[in-house]
Tab-separated table of C-alpha atoms in Angstrom:
chain	number	residue	atom	x	y	z
A	230	MET	CA	0.078	-0.050	0.059
A	231	LYS	CA	1.392	3.511	-0.865
A	232	ARG	CA	1.673	5.853	1.762
A	233	HIS	CA	0.602	9.734	0.913
A	234	ASN	CA	1.698	12.813	2.223
A	235	HIS	CA	0.492	14.853	-1.267
A	236	PRO	CA	-3.195	15.419	-2.007
A	237	ILE	CA	-3.645	13.429	-5.341
A	238	GLY	CA	-2.824	15.660	-8.341
A	239	ASN	CA	-0.701	18.414	-6.334
A	240	SER	CA	2.552	17.705	-5.134
A	241	SER	CA	3.444	21.138	-4.196
A	242	CYS	CA	1.617	20.863	-0.683
A	243	THR	CA	0.944	18.038	2.371
A	244	LEU	CA	-1.920	16.752	2.732
A	245	TRP	CA	-2.311	19.041	6.229
A	246	ASP	CA	-1.596	22.318	4.270
A	247	ALA	CA	-4.380	21.318	1.847
A	248	ILE	CA	-6.733	20.707	4.555
A	249	CYS	CA	-5.916	24.109	6.781
A	250	SER	CA	-6.040	26.284	3.529
A	251	MET	CA	-8.672	29.013	3.747
A	252	ASP	CA	-10.276	28.165	0.218
A	253	ASN	CA	-10.763	24.390	1.723
A	254	LEU	CA	-12.592	25.560	4.920
A	255	LYS	CA	-14.612	27.707	2.867
A	256	LEU	CA	-15.673	25.116	0.550
A	257	ALA	CA	-16.081	22.913	3.644
A	258	HIS	CA	-18.638	25.378	5.060
A	259	GLN	CA	-20.318	25.315	1.706
A	260	ASN	CA	-20.825	21.459	1.686
A	261	ALA	CA	-21.460	21.382	5.368
A	262	LYS	CA	-24.641	23.489	5.433
A	263	LYS	CA	-26.311	21.915	2.621
A	264	GLY	CA	-30.076	21.482	3.345
A	265	LYS	CA	-29.146	22.926	7.086
A	266	GLY	CA	-29.306	26.903	6.230
A	267	TRP	CA	-31.982	27.657	8.591
A	268	TYR	CA	-29.838	26.012	11.664
A	269	LYS	CA	-28.602	28.829	14.185
A	270	GLU	CA	-25.159	27.663	14.211
A	271	VAL	CA	-24.888	27.758	9.689
A	272	MET	CA	-26.317	31.290	10.322
A	273	MET	CA	-23.921	32.544	12.778
A	274	VAL	CA	-21.318	31.310	10.601
A	275	ASP	CA	-22.583	32.668	7.292
A	276	GLU	CA	-22.644	36.137	9.004
A	277	ASN	CA	-19.025	36.144	9.640
A	278	PRO	CA	-17.541	33.353	7.593
A	279	ASP	CA	-13.745	35.213	7.629
A	280	TYR	CA	-13.912	35.157	11.495
A	281	TYR	CA	-15.298	31.772	12.185
A	282	LEU	CA	-13.208	30.249	9.568
A	283	GLY	CA	-10.202	31.611	10.412
A	284	LEU	CA	-11.112	30.716	14.302
A	285	LEU	CA	-10.899	27.110	13.015
A	286	GLN	CA	-7.969	27.417	10.749
A	287	ARG	CA	-5.814	28.661	14.077
A	288	MET	CA	-7.349	25.768	16.022
A	289	LEU	CA	-5.895	23.277	13.362
A	290	VAL	CA	-2.591	25.167	12.832
A	291	THR	CA	-1.933	25.388	16.479
A	292	LYS	CA	-3.395	21.886	17.377
A	293	THR	CA	-5.736	23.163	19.842
A	294	TYR	CA	-8.808	22.033	18.116
A	295	HIS	CA	-10.705	19.233	20.130
A	296	THR	CA	-13.950	17.381	19.076
A	297	SER	CA	-16.855	18.842	20.809
A	298	GLU	CA	-18.863	16.954	23.222
A	299	TYR	CA	-21.282	14.794	21.276
A	300	GLN	CA	-25.193	14.906	21.657
A	301	THR	CA	-26.621	11.402	21.880
A	302	PHE	CA	-29.918	9.941	21.060
A	303	TYR	CA	-31.605	6.422	19.961
A	304	LYS	CA	-32.859	6.358	16.656
A	305	ASN	CA	-35.183	3.183	15.257
A	306	ASP	CA	-33.578	1.798	11.806
A	307	GLY	CA	-36.141	-0.931	11.052
A	308	ASN	CA	-35.924	-3.607	13.921
A	309	LYS	CA	-32.601	-2.165	15.509
A	310	LYS	CA	-32.087	0.721	17.658
A	311	ARG	CA	-29.150	2.565	17.120
A	312	LEU	CA	-27.401	5.176	19.225
A	313	ILE	CA	-26.641	8.134	17.212
A	314	TYR	CA	-23.901	11.045	17.897
A	315	LYS	CA	-24.459	14.297	16.897
A	316	LEU	CA	-21.602	17.101	16.928
A	317	PRO	CA	-22.220	20.806	16.703
A	318	TYR	CA	-22.103	22.446	13.185
A	319	PHE	CA	-19.122	24.553	14.347
A	320	PRO	CA	-15.975	23.846	14.649
A	321	ASP	CA	-16.656	20.028	13.998
A	322	ARG	CA	-18.575	19.187	11.091
A	323	ILE	CA	-17.044	22.065	8.998
A	324	CYS	CA	-13.528	20.580	10.567
A	325	GLN	CA	-14.555	17.057	9.011
A	326	TRP	CA	-15.886	17.717	5.853
A	327	ALA	CA	-12.222	19.555	5.624
A	328	VAL	CA	-10.464	16.623	6.445
A	329	LEU	CA	-12.351	14.382	3.707
A	330	GLN	CA	-12.429	16.629	0.961
A	331	VAL	CA	-8.916	16.236	0.937
A	332	ILE	CA	-8.369	12.487	1.655
A	333	GLU	CA	-11.546	10.971	0.378
A	334	PRO	CA	-10.029	10.607	-3.133
A	335	ILE	CA	-6.935	8.628	-1.696
A	336	MET	CA	-9.288	6.392	0.632
A	337	ILE	CA	-11.501	5.708	-2.412
A	338	ARG	CA	-8.560	4.417	-4.245
A	339	ASN	CA	-7.606	2.114	-1.192
A	340	LEU	CA	-11.128	0.068	-1.491
A	341	THR	CA	-12.009	-2.482	-3.914
A	342	THR	CA	-14.857	-1.829	-6.621
A	343	ASP	CA	-17.187	-4.153	-4.227
A	344	THR	CA	-18.021	-1.990	-1.550
A	345	TYR	CA	-21.105	0.522	-2.033
A	346	SER	CA	-22.181	2.287	0.928
A	347	ALA	CA	-21.054	5.729	1.672
A	348	ILE	CA	-19.018	6.181	-1.570
A	349	PRO	CA	-19.883	8.932	-4.413
A	350	GLY	CA	-20.986	7.519	-7.386
A	351	ARG	CA	-21.737	4.299	-5.662
A	352	GLY	CA	-24.740	3.383	-3.473
A	353	ILE	CA	-27.856	1.189	-3.007
A	354	HIS	CA	-28.739	0.833	-6.543
A	355	LEU	CA	-25.502	0.139	-8.149
A	356	CYS	CA	-24.959	-2.566	-5.657
A	357	LEU	CA	-28.150	-3.931	-6.482
A	358	HIS	CA	-27.853	-3.984	-10.235
A	359	ASN	CA	-24.194	-5.647	-9.891
A	360	LEU	CA	-25.784	-8.268	-7.947
A	361	GLN	CA	-28.367	-8.869	-10.685
A	362	ASN	CA	-25.818	-8.509	-13.282
A	363	ALA	CA	-23.909	-11.700	-11.552
A	364	MET	CA	-26.959	-13.749	-10.903
A	365	ARG	CA	-28.235	-13.410	-14.533
A	366	LYS	CA	-24.971	-13.632	-16.087
A	367	ASP	CA	-23.260	-16.140	-14.702
A	368	VAL	CA	-25.912	-18.778	-13.289
A	369	LYS	CA	-23.834	-21.705	-12.616
A	370	GLY	CA	-21.320	-19.238	-10.418
A	371	THR	CA	-24.096	-17.889	-8.113
A	372	GLN	CA	-25.979	-20.970	-7.325
A	373	TYR	CA	-25.318	-20.486	-3.779
A	374	CYS	CA	-25.266	-17.291	-1.214
A	375	LEU	CA	-23.127	-16.787	1.876
A	376	LYS	CA	-24.757	-13.454	3.907
A	377	ILE	CA	-22.919	-12.383	7.015
A	378	ASP	CA	-22.279	-9.319	8.802
A	379	ALA	CA	-20.329	-7.772	11.562
A	380	LYS	CA	-21.845	-8.079	14.952
A	381	GLN	CA	-22.216	-4.552	16.588
A	382	TYR	CA	-19.995	-3.645	13.822
A	383	TYR	CA	-19.370	0.365	14.759
A	384	PRO	CA	-19.189	0.140	18.432
A	385	SER	CA	-16.712	-2.838	17.806
A	386	ILE	CA	-14.032	-1.074	15.680
A	387	ASP	CA	-10.951	-1.118	17.666
A	388	HIS	CA	-9.257	2.145	17.854
A	389	GLU	CA	-5.711	1.056	17.598
A	390	ILE	CA	-6.118	-1.099	14.667
A	391	LEU	CA	-8.019	1.578	12.872
A	392	LYS	CA	-4.987	4.246	13.714
A	393	ALA	CA	-2.753	1.828	12.503
A	394	LYS	CA	-4.489	1.486	9.247
A	395	TYR	CA	-4.887	5.271	8.419
A	396	ARG	CA	-0.651	4.951	9.316
A	397	ARG	CA	-0.334	2.433	6.454
A	398	LEU	CA	-2.075	4.751	4.247
A	399	PHE	CA	-0.930	8.354	5.230
A	400	LYS	CA	2.235	9.620	6.590
A	401	ASP	CA	1.301	13.219	7.076
A	402	ASP	CA	1.884	13.411	11.062
A	403	ASP	CA	-0.436	16.300	11.258
A	404	LEU	CA	-3.347	14.670	9.667
A	405	LEU	CA	-2.625	11.168	11.706
A	406	TRP	CA	-2.986	13.516	14.963
A	407	LEU	CA	-6.235	14.681	13.795
A	408	LEU	CA	-7.706	11.619	12.769
A	409	ASP	CA	-6.335	10.239	16.076
A	410	GLU	CA	-8.276	13.176	17.664
A	411	ILE	CA	-11.437	12.477	16.292
A	412	ILE	CA	-11.261	8.614	16.639
A	413	ASP	CA	-10.220	8.824	20.542
A	414	SER	CA	-13.028	11.641	20.940
A	415	THR	CA	-15.400	8.514	22.091
A	416	PRO	CA	-14.456	6.879	25.679
A	417	GLY	CA	-12.795	3.492	25.743
A	418	ASP	CA	-10.509	1.630	23.286
A	419	LYS	CA	-13.670	0.910	20.903
A	420	GLY	CA	-15.984	1.813	18.721
A	421	ILE	CA	-16.689	4.782	16.484
A	422	PRO	CA	-19.783	7.100	16.503
A	423	ILE	CA	-22.527	6.514	14.239
A	424	GLY	CA	-24.028	9.761	12.759
A	425	ASN	CA	-20.178	11.284	12.444
A	426	TYR	CA	-19.146	12.264	9.211
A	427	LEU	CA	-15.488	10.699	9.090
A	428	SER	CA	-17.116	7.402	10.679
A	429	GLN	CA	-18.583	6.090	7.596
A	430	TYR	CA	-14.925	6.530	5.879
A	431	SER	CA	-13.698	5.065	8.603
A	432	GLY	CA	-16.308	2.386	8.476
A	433	ASN	CA	-15.368	1.389	5.056
A	434	PHE	CA	-11.833	1.721	5.606
A	435	TYR	CA	-11.675	-0.648	8.526
A	436	LEU	CA	-12.627	-3.469	6.183
A	437	SER	CA	-10.721	-2.243	3.051
A	438	ALA	CA	-8.018	-5.019	3.587
A	439	PHE	CA	-10.463	-7.483	4.160
A	440	ASP	CA	-12.289	-6.762	0.392
A	441	HIS	CA	-8.215	-7.125	-0.770
A	442	TRP	CA	-8.247	-10.408	1.097
A	443	VAL	CA	-11.178	-11.749	-0.014
A	444	LYS	CA	-10.860	-10.635	-3.826
A	445	GLU	CA	-7.187	-11.062	-4.257
A	446	VAL	CA	-6.280	-14.142	-1.569
A	447	LYS	CA	-9.011	-16.087	-1.891
A	448	GLY	CA	-10.087	-15.321	-5.511
A	449	ILE	CA	-13.859	-14.600	-5.069
A	450	LYS	CA	-15.461	-13.177	-8.237
A	451	HIS	CA	-18.779	-12.391	-6.982
A	452	TYR	CA	-18.292	-10.308	-3.852
A	453	PHE	CA	-20.576	-7.276	-2.444
A	454	ARG	CA	-20.258	-5.378	0.726
A	455	TYR	CA	-22.395	-2.456	1.981
A	456	MET	CA	-20.430	-1.553	4.695
A	457	ASP	CA	-20.357	-4.529	6.901
A	458	ASP	CA	-23.111	-6.488	5.456
A	459	ILE	CA	-21.561	-8.878	3.032
A	460	VAL	CA	-22.598	-11.174	0.043
A	461	ILE	CA	-20.647	-13.779	-1.619
A	462	LEU	CA	-22.155	-15.845	-4.260
A	463	HIS	CA	-20.438	-19.392	-5.593
A	464	GLU	CA	-21.493	-22.664	-7.075
A	465	SER	CA	-20.544	-24.604	-3.921
A	466	LYS	CA	-22.308	-24.617	-0.555
A	467	GLU	CA	-19.476	-26.653	0.853
A	468	TYR	CA	-16.761	-23.900	-0.388
A	469	LEU	CA	-18.833	-21.150	1.076
A	470	HIS	CA	-19.066	-22.894	4.711
A	471	GLN	CA	-15.349	-23.538	4.517
A	472	LEU	CA	-14.977	-19.833	3.509
A	473	ARG	CA	-17.376	-18.459	6.443
A	474	LYS	CA	-14.818	-20.430	8.784
A	475	GLU	CA	-11.522	-18.721	7.323
A	476	ILE	CA	-13.741	-15.295	7.274
A	477	ASP	CA	-14.431	-15.580	10.983
A	478	GLU	CA	-10.608	-16.293	11.825
A	479	TYR	CA	-9.663	-13.339	9.680
A	480	PHE	CA	-12.344	-11.124	11.299
A	481	ARG	CA	-11.166	-12.326	15.321
A	482	LYS	CA	-7.453	-12.388	14.686
A	483	GLU	CA	-7.295	-9.419	12.168
A	484	LEU	CA	-10.130	-6.643	12.849
A	485	LYS	CA	-11.023	-8.265	16.786
A	486	LEU	CA	-14.908	-8.534	15.001
A	487	THR	CA	-17.109	-11.378	15.312
A	488	ILE	CA	-19.826	-12.246	12.655
A	489	LYS	CA	-23.244	-12.205	13.942
A	490	GLU	CA	-24.834	-15.651	14.707
A	491	ASN	CA	-27.333	-15.046	11.968
A	492	TRP	CA	-25.032	-15.982	8.992
A	493	GLN	CA	-26.578	-18.004	6.448
A	494	VAL	CA	-25.496	-20.333	3.573
A	495	PHE	CA	-28.487	-20.870	0.903
A	496	PRO	CA	-29.690	-21.640	-2.342
A	497	THR	CA	-29.763	-18.311	-4.477
A	498	PHE	CA	-32.390	-18.777	-6.712
A	499	LYS	CA	-35.092	-20.522	-4.655
A	500	ARG	CA	-35.175	-17.981	-1.975
A	501	GLY	CA	-34.084	-15.110	-3.526
A	502	ILE	CA	-31.150	-12.550	-2.191
A	503	ASP	CA	-32.657	-10.180	0.611
A	504	TYR	CA	-29.942	-7.500	0.224
A	505	VAL	CA	-29.570	-3.821	0.274
A	506	GLY	CA	-33.649	-3.275	0.553
A	507	TYR	CA	-34.815	-5.583	-2.219
A	508	ARG	CA	-35.388	-9.603	-2.894
A	509	SER	CA	-33.397	-10.381	-5.893
A	510	PHE	CA	-34.297	-13.556	-7.845
A	511	LEU	CA	-33.247	-14.881	-11.350
A	512	GLU	CA	-35.905	-13.209	-13.499
A	513	PHE	CA	-37.666	-10.473	-11.220
A	514	THR	CA	-36.836	-8.288	-7.965
A	515	LEU	CA	-39.244	-7.624	-4.967
A	516	LEU	CA	-39.394	-4.765	-2.267
A	517	ARG	CA	-38.220	-6.085	0.913
A	518	LYS	CA	-41.033	-7.172	3.071
A	519	SER	CA	-40.300	-4.845	5.737
A	520	THR	CA	-40.075	-1.933	3.488
A	521	CYS	CA	-42.740	-2.814	1.638
A	522	LYS	CA	-44.758	-3.295	4.684
A	523	GLY	CA	-43.639	0.277	6.091
A	524	MET	CA	-44.661	1.864	2.518
A	525	LYS	CA	-48.127	0.748	2.699
A	526	LYS	CA	-48.577	1.904	6.187
A	527	LYS	CA	-47.264	5.486	5.266
A	528	MET	CA	-49.242	5.622	1.988
A	529	VAL	CA	-52.350	4.358	3.478
A	530	ALA	CA	-52.437	7.026	6.360
A	531	ILE	CA	-51.572	9.869	3.829
A	532	ASN	CA	-54.499	8.821	2.017
A	533	LYS	CA	-56.338	9.380	4.819
A	534	LYS	CA	-55.347	12.803	5.305
A	535	ARG	CA	-56.362	13.353	1.427
A	536	LEU	CA	-59.643	11.610	1.924
A	537	ASN	CA	-60.532	14.125	4.726
A	538	GLY	CA	-59.145	17.148	3.087
A	539	LEU	CA	-56.241	17.764	5.511
A	540	PRO	CA	-52.979	19.333	3.871
A	541	MET	CA	-49.956	17.421	3.170
A	542	THR	CA	-46.569	17.763	5.242
A	543	TYR	CA	-43.212	18.345	3.237
A	544	SER	CA	-41.948	15.070	5.014
A	545	GLU	CA	-45.305	13.265	3.607
A	546	TRP	CA	-44.198	14.770	0.223
A	547	CYS	CA	-40.678	13.415	0.627
A	548	SER	CA	-41.737	9.912	1.524
A	549	ILE	CA	-44.028	9.563	-1.630
A	550	ASN	CA	-41.019	10.214	-3.669
A	551	SER	CA	-38.983	8.313	-1.659
A	552	TYR	CA	-41.025	5.036	-2.000
A	553	LYS	CA	-41.460	5.935	-5.823
A	554	GLY	CA	-37.775	5.921	-6.085
A	555	TRP	CA	-37.389	2.122	-4.544
A	556	LEU	CA	-39.930	0.991	-6.779
A	557	ILE	CA	-38.148	1.821	-9.926
A	558	HIS	CA	-35.876	-0.761	-9.169
A	559	CYS	CA	-37.884	-3.436	-8.816
A	560	ASP	CA	-40.948	-5.464	-9.830
A	561	GLY	CA	-43.522	-2.645	-8.370
A	562	TYR	CA	-45.713	-1.793	-10.987
A	563	ARG	CA	-49.078	-2.950	-8.873
A	564	LEU	CA	-47.866	-1.193	-5.518
A	565	GLU	CA	-47.173	1.868	-7.521
A	566	GLN	CA	-50.738	1.713	-8.929
A	567	LYS	CA	-52.430	0.962	-5.752
A	568	TYR	CA	-50.453	3.059	-3.156
A	569	ILE	CA	-48.801	5.689	-5.114
A	570	GLN	CA	-51.027	6.533	-7.858
A	571	PRO	CA	-53.946	7.675	-5.670
A	572	LEU	CA	-51.499	10.006	-4.233
A	573	GLN	CA	-50.024	11.463	-7.047
A	574	GLN	CA	-52.337	14.523	-7.917
A	575	TYR	CA	-52.172	15.341	-3.819
A	576	ALA	CA	-48.534	15.167	-3.937
A	577	ASP	CA	-48.243	17.235	-7.350
A	578	GLN	CA	-50.338	19.862	-5.709
A	579	PHE	CA	-48.409	20.310	-2.836
A	580	TYR	CA	-45.023	20.522	-4.479
A	581	ILE	CA	-46.954	23.790	-7.087
A	582	GLN	CA	-48.255	25.466	-3.875
A	583	ASN	CA	-45.235	24.996	-1.590
A	584	ILE	CA	-42.102	24.447	-3.369
A	585	LYS	CA	-41.956	25.504	-6.975
A	586	MET	CA	-44.271	28.962	-6.082
A	587	LYS	CA	-41.472	29.553	-3.223
A	588	GLY	CA	-38.534	28.190	-5.257
């Protein structure tokens, strides 16, 4: 692995110089505030950006920056209850944007093309498309599926292992000081905070060497990772059972992680693959059952408001469009006709009256 001290395409300054530059901090503020223009902290920085960004710049240059105290709250994510960490907009969110704007291209180069979460230009639907292509173009080689994920992934990431991995990628001591500071901003020697912008990249990066091991050492052709949710396809279920044991050993020895107990090896085309929100079969794709159930419940509630002559909210308008987006990528025609179409005129009226006219 090549160690980096300069931004990609710019050998005239160090990574740290690029992070601390006023141009980079101004861009970080512009990126961090998108969709948050009404936040008091955003408006505060907007009133005097030179002052606040200059203050952040001095904190970084003099190494007096320290991650602020987190606000924590629980959020329901499907059947899971996750502890979410939230940092103040200034200086922390701007600071993390400033770091990632410089190091993101280097980190993405280190990842294989088989990982999809929190990476610009990739995501759920590219992962779904590539999974479906594998199933349809290599039926023999995708007869069986190994599906695994890590137990308590984010809370189990080891600080020292993560810092060592960053040291194998970067040789800029100033940058490493800041990464260490952010990694150690939560108590204990394990766990990175869900909700922290840098954590998405650290979570991906933590498994990067494992991705390369799977692809280059084990020679796996059909491999898909969405953060710690992993799907591997192969023609032999016996091979996948043996591979699961090897992955379990790799996780324990190299990463101090454990595979969640609900791992499975199963025939792909009989059961379909429940992954990234969809159930993929050879000739068709369905919306995941829990997502479908949630959609029906939400759309019925909105339709009840429509029938009672009550106004739609912005959140409800977003929900309708979000589910329309989900249905585009599966065989969801009947679901759209039954649950979305009755609301389309209602949603269009809201858009004209509350978004288009004010935009």
